[in-house]
Coordinates of C-alpha atoms in Angstrom, one line a residue:
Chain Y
X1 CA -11.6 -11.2 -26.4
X2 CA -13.3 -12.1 -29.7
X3 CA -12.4 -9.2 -32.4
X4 CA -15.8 -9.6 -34.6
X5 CA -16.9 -6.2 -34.5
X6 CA -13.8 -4.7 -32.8
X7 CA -16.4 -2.2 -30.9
X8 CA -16.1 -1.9 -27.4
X9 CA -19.2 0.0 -25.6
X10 CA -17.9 2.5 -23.0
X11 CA -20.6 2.0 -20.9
X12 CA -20.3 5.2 -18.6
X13 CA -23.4 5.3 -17.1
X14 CA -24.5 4.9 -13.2
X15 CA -28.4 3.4 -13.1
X16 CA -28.7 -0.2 -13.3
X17 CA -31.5 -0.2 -15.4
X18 CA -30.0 1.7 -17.7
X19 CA -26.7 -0.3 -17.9
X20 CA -28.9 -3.8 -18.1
X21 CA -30.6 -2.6 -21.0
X22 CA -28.0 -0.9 -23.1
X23 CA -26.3 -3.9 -22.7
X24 CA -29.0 -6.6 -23.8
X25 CA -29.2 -4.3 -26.4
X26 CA -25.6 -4.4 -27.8
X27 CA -24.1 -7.5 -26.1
X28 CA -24.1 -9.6 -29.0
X29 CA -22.7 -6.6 -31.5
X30 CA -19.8 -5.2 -29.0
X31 CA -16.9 -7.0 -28.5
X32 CA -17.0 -6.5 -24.9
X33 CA -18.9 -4.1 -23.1
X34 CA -16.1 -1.5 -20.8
X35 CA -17.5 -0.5 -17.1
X36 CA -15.9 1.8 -14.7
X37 CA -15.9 3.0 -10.8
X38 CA -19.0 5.7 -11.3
X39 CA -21.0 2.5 -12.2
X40 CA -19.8 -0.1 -9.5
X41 CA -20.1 2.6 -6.9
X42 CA -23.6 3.5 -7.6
X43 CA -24.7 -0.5 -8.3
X44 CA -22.4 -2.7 -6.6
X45 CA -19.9 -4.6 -7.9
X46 CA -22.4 -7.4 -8.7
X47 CA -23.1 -5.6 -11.9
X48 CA -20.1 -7.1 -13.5
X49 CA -22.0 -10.5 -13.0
X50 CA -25.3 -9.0 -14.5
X51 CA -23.2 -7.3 -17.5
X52 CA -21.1 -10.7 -17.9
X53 CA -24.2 -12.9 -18.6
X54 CA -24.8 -10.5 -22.1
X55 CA -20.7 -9.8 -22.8
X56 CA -17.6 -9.5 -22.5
X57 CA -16.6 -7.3 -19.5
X58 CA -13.5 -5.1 -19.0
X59 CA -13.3 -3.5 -16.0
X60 CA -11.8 0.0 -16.6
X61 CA -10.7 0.5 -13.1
X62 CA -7.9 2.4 -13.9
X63 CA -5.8 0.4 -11.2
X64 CA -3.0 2.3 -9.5
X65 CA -1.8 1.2 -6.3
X66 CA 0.7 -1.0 -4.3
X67 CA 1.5 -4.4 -6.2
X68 CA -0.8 -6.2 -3.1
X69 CA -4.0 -3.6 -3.7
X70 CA -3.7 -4.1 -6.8
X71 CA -3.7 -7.9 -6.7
X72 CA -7.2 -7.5 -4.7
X73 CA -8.6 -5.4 -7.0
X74 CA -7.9 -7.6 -10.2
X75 CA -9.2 -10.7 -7.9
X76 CA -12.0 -9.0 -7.2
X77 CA -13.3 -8.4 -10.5
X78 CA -12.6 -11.0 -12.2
X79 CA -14.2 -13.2 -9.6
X80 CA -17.2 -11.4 -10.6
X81 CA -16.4 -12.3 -14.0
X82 CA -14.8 -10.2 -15.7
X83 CA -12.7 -10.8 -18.7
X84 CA -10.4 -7.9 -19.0
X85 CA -9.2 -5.3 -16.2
X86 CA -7.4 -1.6 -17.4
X87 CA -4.4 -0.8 -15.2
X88 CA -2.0 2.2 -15.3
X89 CA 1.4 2.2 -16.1
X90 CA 2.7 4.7 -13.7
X91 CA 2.4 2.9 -10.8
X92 CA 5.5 0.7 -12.3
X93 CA 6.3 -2.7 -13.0
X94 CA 5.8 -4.3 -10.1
X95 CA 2.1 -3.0 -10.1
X96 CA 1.2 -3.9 -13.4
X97 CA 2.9 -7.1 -13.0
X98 CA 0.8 -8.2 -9.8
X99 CA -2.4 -7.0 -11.9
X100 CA -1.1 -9.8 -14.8
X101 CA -0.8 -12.6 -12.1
X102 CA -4.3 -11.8 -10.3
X103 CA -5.7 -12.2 -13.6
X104 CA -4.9 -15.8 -13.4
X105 CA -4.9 -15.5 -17.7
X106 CA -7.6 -13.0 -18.1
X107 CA -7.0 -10.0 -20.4
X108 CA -5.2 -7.0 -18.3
X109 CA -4.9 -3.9 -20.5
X110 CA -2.1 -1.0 -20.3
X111 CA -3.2 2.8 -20.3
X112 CA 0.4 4.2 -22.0
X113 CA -1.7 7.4 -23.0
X114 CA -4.3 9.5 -21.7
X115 CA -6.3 11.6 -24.2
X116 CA -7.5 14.3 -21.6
X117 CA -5.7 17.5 -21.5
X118 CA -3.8 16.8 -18.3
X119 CA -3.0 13.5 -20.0
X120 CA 0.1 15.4 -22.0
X121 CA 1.8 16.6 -18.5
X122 CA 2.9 13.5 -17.2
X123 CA 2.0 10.4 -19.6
X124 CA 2.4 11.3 -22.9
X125 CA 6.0 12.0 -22.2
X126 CA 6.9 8.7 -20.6
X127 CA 4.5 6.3 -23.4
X128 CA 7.7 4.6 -24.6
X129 CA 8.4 3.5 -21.3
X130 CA 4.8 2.5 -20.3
X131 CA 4.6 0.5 -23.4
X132 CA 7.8 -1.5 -23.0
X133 CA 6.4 -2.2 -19.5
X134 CA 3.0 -3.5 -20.6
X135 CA 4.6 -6.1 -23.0
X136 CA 7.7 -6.6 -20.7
X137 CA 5.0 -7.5 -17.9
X138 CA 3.0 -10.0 -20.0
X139 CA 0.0 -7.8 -20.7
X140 CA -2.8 -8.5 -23.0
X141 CA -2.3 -4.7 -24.6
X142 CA -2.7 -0.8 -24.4
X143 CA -4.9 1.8 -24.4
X144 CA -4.1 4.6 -26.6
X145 CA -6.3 7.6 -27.3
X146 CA -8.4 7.8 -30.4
X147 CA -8.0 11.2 -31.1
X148 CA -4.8 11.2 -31.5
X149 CA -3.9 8.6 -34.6
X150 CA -0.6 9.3 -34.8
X151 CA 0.1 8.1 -31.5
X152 CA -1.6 5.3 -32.2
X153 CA 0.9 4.4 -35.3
X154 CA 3.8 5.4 -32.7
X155 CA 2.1 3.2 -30.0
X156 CA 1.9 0.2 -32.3
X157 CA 5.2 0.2 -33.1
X158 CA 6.0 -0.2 -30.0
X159 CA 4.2 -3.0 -28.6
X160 CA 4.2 -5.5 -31.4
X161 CA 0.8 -7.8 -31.3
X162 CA -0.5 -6.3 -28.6
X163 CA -4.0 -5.4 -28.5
X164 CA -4.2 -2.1 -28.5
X165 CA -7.9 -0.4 -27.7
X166 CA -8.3 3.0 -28.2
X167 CA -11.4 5.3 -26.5
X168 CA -12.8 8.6 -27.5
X169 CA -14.6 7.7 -30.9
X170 CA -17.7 9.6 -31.2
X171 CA -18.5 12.4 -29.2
X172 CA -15.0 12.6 -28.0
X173 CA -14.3 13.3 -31.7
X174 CA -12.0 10.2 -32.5
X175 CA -13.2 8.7 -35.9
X176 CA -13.1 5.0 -35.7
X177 CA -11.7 3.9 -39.3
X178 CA -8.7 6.8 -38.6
X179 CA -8.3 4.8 -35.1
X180 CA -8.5 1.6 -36.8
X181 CA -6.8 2.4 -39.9
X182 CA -3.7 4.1 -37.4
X183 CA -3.0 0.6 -35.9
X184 CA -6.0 0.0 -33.1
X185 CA -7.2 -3.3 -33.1
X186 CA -10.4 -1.9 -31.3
X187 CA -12.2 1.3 -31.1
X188 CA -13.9 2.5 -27.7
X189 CA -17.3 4.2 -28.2
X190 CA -19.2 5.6 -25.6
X191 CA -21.8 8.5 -25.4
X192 CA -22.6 8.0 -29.6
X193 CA -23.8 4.5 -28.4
X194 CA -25.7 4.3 -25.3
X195 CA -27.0 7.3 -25.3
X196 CA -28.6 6.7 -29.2
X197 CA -32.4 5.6 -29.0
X198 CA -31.1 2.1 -30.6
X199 CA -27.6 1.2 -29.0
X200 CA -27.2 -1.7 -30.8
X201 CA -28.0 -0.3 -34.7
X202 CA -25.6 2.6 -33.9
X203 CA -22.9 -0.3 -32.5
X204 CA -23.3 -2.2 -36.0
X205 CA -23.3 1.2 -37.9
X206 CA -19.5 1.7 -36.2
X207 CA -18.8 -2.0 -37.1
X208 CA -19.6 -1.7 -40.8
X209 CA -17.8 1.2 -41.0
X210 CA -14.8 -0.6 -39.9
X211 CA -15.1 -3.5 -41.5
X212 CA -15.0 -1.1 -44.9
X213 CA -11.6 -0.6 -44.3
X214 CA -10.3 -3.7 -43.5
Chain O
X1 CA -10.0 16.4 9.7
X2 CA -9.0 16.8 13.4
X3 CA -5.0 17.0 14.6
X4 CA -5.7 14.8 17.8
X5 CA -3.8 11.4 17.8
X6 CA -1.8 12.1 14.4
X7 CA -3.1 8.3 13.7
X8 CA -5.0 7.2 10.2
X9 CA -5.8 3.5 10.6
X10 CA -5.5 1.8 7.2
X11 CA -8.1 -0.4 7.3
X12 CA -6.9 -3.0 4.8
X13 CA -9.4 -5.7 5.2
X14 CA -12.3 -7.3 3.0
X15 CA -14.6 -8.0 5.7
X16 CA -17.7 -6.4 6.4
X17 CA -17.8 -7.4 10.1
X18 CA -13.9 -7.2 10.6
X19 CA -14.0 -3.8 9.0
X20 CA -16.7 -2.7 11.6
X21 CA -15.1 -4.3 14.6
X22 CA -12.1 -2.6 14.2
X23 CA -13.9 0.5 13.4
X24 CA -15.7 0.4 16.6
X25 CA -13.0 -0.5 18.5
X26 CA -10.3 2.2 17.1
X27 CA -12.8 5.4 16.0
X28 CA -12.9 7.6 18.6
X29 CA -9.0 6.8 18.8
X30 CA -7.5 7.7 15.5
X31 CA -8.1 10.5 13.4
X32 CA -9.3 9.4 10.6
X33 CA -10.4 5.7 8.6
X34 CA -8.5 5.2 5.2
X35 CA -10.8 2.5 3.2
X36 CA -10.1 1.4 -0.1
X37 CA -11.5 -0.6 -3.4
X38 CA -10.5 -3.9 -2.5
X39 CA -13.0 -3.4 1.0
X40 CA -15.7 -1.5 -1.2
X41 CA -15.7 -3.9 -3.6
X42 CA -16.5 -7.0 -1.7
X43 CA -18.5 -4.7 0.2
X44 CA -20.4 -2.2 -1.4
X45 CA -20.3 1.9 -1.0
X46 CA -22.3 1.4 1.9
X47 CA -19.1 0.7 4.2
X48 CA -18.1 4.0 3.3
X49 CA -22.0 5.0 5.6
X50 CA -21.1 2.7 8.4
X51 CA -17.9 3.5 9.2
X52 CA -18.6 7.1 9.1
X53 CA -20.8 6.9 11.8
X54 CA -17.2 5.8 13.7
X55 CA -15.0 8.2 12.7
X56 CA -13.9 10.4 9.7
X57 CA -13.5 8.3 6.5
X58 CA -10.7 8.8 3.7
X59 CA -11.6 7.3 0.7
X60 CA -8.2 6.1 -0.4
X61 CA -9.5 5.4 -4.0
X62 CA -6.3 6.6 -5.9
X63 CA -8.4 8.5 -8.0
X64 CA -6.6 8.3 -11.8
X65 CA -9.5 9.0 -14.4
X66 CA -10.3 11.8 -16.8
X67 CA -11.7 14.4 -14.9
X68 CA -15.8 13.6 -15.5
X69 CA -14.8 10.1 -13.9
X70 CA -13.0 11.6 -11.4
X71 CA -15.8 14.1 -10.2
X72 CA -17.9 11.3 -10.8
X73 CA -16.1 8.9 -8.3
X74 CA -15.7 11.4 -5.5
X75 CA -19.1 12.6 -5.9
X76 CA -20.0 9.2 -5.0
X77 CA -17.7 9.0 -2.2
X78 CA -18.3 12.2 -0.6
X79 CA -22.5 11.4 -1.3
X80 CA -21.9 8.3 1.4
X81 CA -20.2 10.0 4.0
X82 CA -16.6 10.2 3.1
X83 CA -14.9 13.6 4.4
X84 CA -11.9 13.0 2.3
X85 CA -10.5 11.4 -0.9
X86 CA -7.5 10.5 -1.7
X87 CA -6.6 11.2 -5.9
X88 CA -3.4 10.1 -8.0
X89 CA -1.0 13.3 -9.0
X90 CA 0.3 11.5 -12.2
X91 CA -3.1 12.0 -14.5
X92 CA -2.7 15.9 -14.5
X93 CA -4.2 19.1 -13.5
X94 CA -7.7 19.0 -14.9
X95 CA -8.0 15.5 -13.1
X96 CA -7.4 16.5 -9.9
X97 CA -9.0 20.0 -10.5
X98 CA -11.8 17.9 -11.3
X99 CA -11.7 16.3 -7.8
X100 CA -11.1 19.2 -5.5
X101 CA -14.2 20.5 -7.3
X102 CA -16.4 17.3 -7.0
X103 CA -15.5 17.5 -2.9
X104 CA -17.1 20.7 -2.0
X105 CA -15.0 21.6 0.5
X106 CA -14.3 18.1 1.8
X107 CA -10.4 16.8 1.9
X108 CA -8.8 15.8 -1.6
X109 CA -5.1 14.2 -0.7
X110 CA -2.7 14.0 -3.7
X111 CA -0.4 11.2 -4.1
X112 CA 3.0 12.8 -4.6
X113 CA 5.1 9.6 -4.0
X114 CA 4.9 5.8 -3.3
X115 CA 6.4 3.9 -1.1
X116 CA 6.5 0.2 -3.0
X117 CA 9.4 -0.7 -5.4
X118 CA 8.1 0.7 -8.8
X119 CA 6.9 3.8 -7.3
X120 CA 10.4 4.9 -7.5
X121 CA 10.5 4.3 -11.6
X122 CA 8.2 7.2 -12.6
X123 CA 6.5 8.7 -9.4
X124 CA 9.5 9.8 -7.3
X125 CA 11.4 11.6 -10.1
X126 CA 8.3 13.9 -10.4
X127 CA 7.8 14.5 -7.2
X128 CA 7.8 18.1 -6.4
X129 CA 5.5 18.9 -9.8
X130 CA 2.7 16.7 -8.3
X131 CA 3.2 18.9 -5.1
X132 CA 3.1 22.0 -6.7
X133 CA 0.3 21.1 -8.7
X134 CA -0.8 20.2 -5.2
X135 CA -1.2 23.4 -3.9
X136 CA -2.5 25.0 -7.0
X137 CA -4.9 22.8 -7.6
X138 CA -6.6 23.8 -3.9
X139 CA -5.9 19.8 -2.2
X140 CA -5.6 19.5 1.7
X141 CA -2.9 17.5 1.5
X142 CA -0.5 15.0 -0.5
X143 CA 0.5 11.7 0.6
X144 CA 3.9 10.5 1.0
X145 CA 5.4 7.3 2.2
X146 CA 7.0 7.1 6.1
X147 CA 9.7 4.8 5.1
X148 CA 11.4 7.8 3.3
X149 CA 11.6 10.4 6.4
X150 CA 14.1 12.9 4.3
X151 CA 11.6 12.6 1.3
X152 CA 8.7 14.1 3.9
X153 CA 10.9 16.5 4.9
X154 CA 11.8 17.5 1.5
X155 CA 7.8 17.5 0.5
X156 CA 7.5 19.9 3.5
X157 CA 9.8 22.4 1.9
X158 CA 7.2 21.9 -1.3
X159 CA 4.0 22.4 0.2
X160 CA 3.9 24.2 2.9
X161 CA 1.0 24.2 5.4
X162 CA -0.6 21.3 3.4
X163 CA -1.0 18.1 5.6
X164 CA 1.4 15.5 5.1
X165 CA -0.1 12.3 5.1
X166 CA 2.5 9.0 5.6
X167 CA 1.8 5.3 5.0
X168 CA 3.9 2.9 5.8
X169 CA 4.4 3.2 9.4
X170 CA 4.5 0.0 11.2
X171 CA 4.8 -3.5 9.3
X172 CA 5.8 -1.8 6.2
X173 CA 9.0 -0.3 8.4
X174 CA 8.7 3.2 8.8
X175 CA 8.4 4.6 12.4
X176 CA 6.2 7.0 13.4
X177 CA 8.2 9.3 15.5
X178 CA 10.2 10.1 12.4
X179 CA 8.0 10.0 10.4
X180 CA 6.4 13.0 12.3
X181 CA 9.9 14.7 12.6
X182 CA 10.8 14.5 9.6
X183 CA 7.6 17.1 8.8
X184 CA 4.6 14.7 8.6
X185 CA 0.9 15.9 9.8
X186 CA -0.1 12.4 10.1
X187 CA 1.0 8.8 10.0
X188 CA -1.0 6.0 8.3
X189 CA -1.2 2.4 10.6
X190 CA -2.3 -0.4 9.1
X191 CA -1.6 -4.1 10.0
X192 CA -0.1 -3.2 13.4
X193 CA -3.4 -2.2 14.3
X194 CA -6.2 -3.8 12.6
X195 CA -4.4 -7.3 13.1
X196 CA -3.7 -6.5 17.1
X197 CA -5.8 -8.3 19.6
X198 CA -6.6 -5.4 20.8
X199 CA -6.6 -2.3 18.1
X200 CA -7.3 0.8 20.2
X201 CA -4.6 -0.1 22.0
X202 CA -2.1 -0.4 19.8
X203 CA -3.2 3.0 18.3
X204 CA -3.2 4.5 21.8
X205 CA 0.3 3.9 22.1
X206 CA 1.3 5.0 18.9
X207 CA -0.3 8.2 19.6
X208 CA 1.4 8.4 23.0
X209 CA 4.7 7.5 21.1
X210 CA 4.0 10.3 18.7
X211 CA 2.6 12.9 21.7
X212 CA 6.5 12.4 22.9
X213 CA 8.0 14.4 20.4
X214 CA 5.5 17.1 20.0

């Protein structure tokens, strides 16, 4: 993944048009453009392909099965073309693992952290352990809530050079120069960006607000 | 979902017309359908339809998301058809709150253990929180794997009169009978069916094998 503007679009919406056009809007500003299930469900999975042909995709499937579901899911999407797929790290390291190989090379990204509230029952205790997976496993990076910036510091230390991407700037009230200044190497923006009435000049406002600080 | 043959078929395939075979052939036999991603995604939510029109469907989507994806997801599911969903423990209360909500009365299972090699490295040693949040939470069940039979039994002394769904039974090595001894409401079939020449068959006599003991 290119780090230019080091903005990823959380693009959580379900209608087609409306994905399409947010992303010819900001496909050319975002460093890749993040999808989840609510979206594929609604459209198909053959919006990866439509997204793909504007940016970067990561598919944020959250995947958390058997190693051999796993593999299938990761196949799947990147044979859409896809260039990045977000796995858990609870599901162990055999799980994760089979998510790097099905990737055949393509980006597969950690979640060590959840920033919802039930996120602090059961991951935030075990985020050392997740992240020593997710580099032991040969993966791409982490994610890592933006909200929370000293976790971020924590998490960096932790996995070295690996990416780490880092949702909830904006609406979710992470502030992307905190994230980015903390140790993120990208901030993940959703609501504050597709739902402005110009995606793409509130994507390079986030940029340039970044790129102050570094 | 109905107590008849105490059979789920696992339909593990990426197939349209395999998927619907089998579900012709096997629907008024088992209990229920489990589907998962890798079949929706090189199929499209509308499998989810079809198959309903055969039997009950369990969306086995290991639902691990913040909890507006997660009532986003099962929304989805439940709008094609689905009478149950199947949800991951591990990403907290609110999450799977989130999902019982989103079903409106239809089944939410809870993953409380896995069966595979790194489900032993962070899901099994939490067990019995998952299950009580479980039954607080309002589910209609957790799922637990067959291969284990005094782990089903110890999940029965955890959640009382919610069903016990069991994968594993068959290929992967865990025997029905047991299985069903050992406290489960239902075992989950997979390969041993879907790859027999004949499916209803084979899920005939594993209910038979199961009416045995009951």
């Amino acid at each position: 993944m290119k780090k230019n503007s080091r903005v990823i679009l959380a693009l959580d919406v379900q209608e087609e048009e409306k994905a399409l056009s947010v992303s010819e809007s900001t496909g050319d500003t975002v460093d890749a453009i993040k999808i989840g299930y609510p979206l594929v469900l609604a459209c198909g999975l053959e919006i990866v392909s439509k997204i793909s042909k504007l940016s970067e995709v990561i598919c944020d499937f959250k995947v958390a099965d058997i190693p051999n579901v796993n593999k299938l899911i990761v196949e799947n999407a990147i044979r859409k073309g896809a260039s990045g797929v977000i796995c858990h790290g609870f599901v162990g390291r055999d799980s994760i693992e089979a998510c790097v190989k099905a990737a055949g090379g393509k980006d597969v990204f950690v979640v060590v952290e959840m920033s919802h509230p039930g996120g602090v029952e059961f991951y935030q205790p075990t985020t050392e352990k997740f992240a020593k997976l997710a580099v032991e496993a040969g993966a791409s990076g982490v994610i890592a809530p933006a909200t929370r910036p000293e976790r971020i510091t924590y998490i960096r230390g932790l996995v070295g050079d690996l990416k780490i991407l880092t949702p909830g700037v904006g609406a979710q009230g992470g502030n992307a120069q905190q994230a980015i200044s903390a140790g993120a190497d990208y901030v993940i923006v959703g609501r504050s960006i597709y739902q402005a009435d110009d995606p793409r000049i509130v994507a390079e406002d986030i940029a340039n607000e970044i790129k102050t600080i570094t």
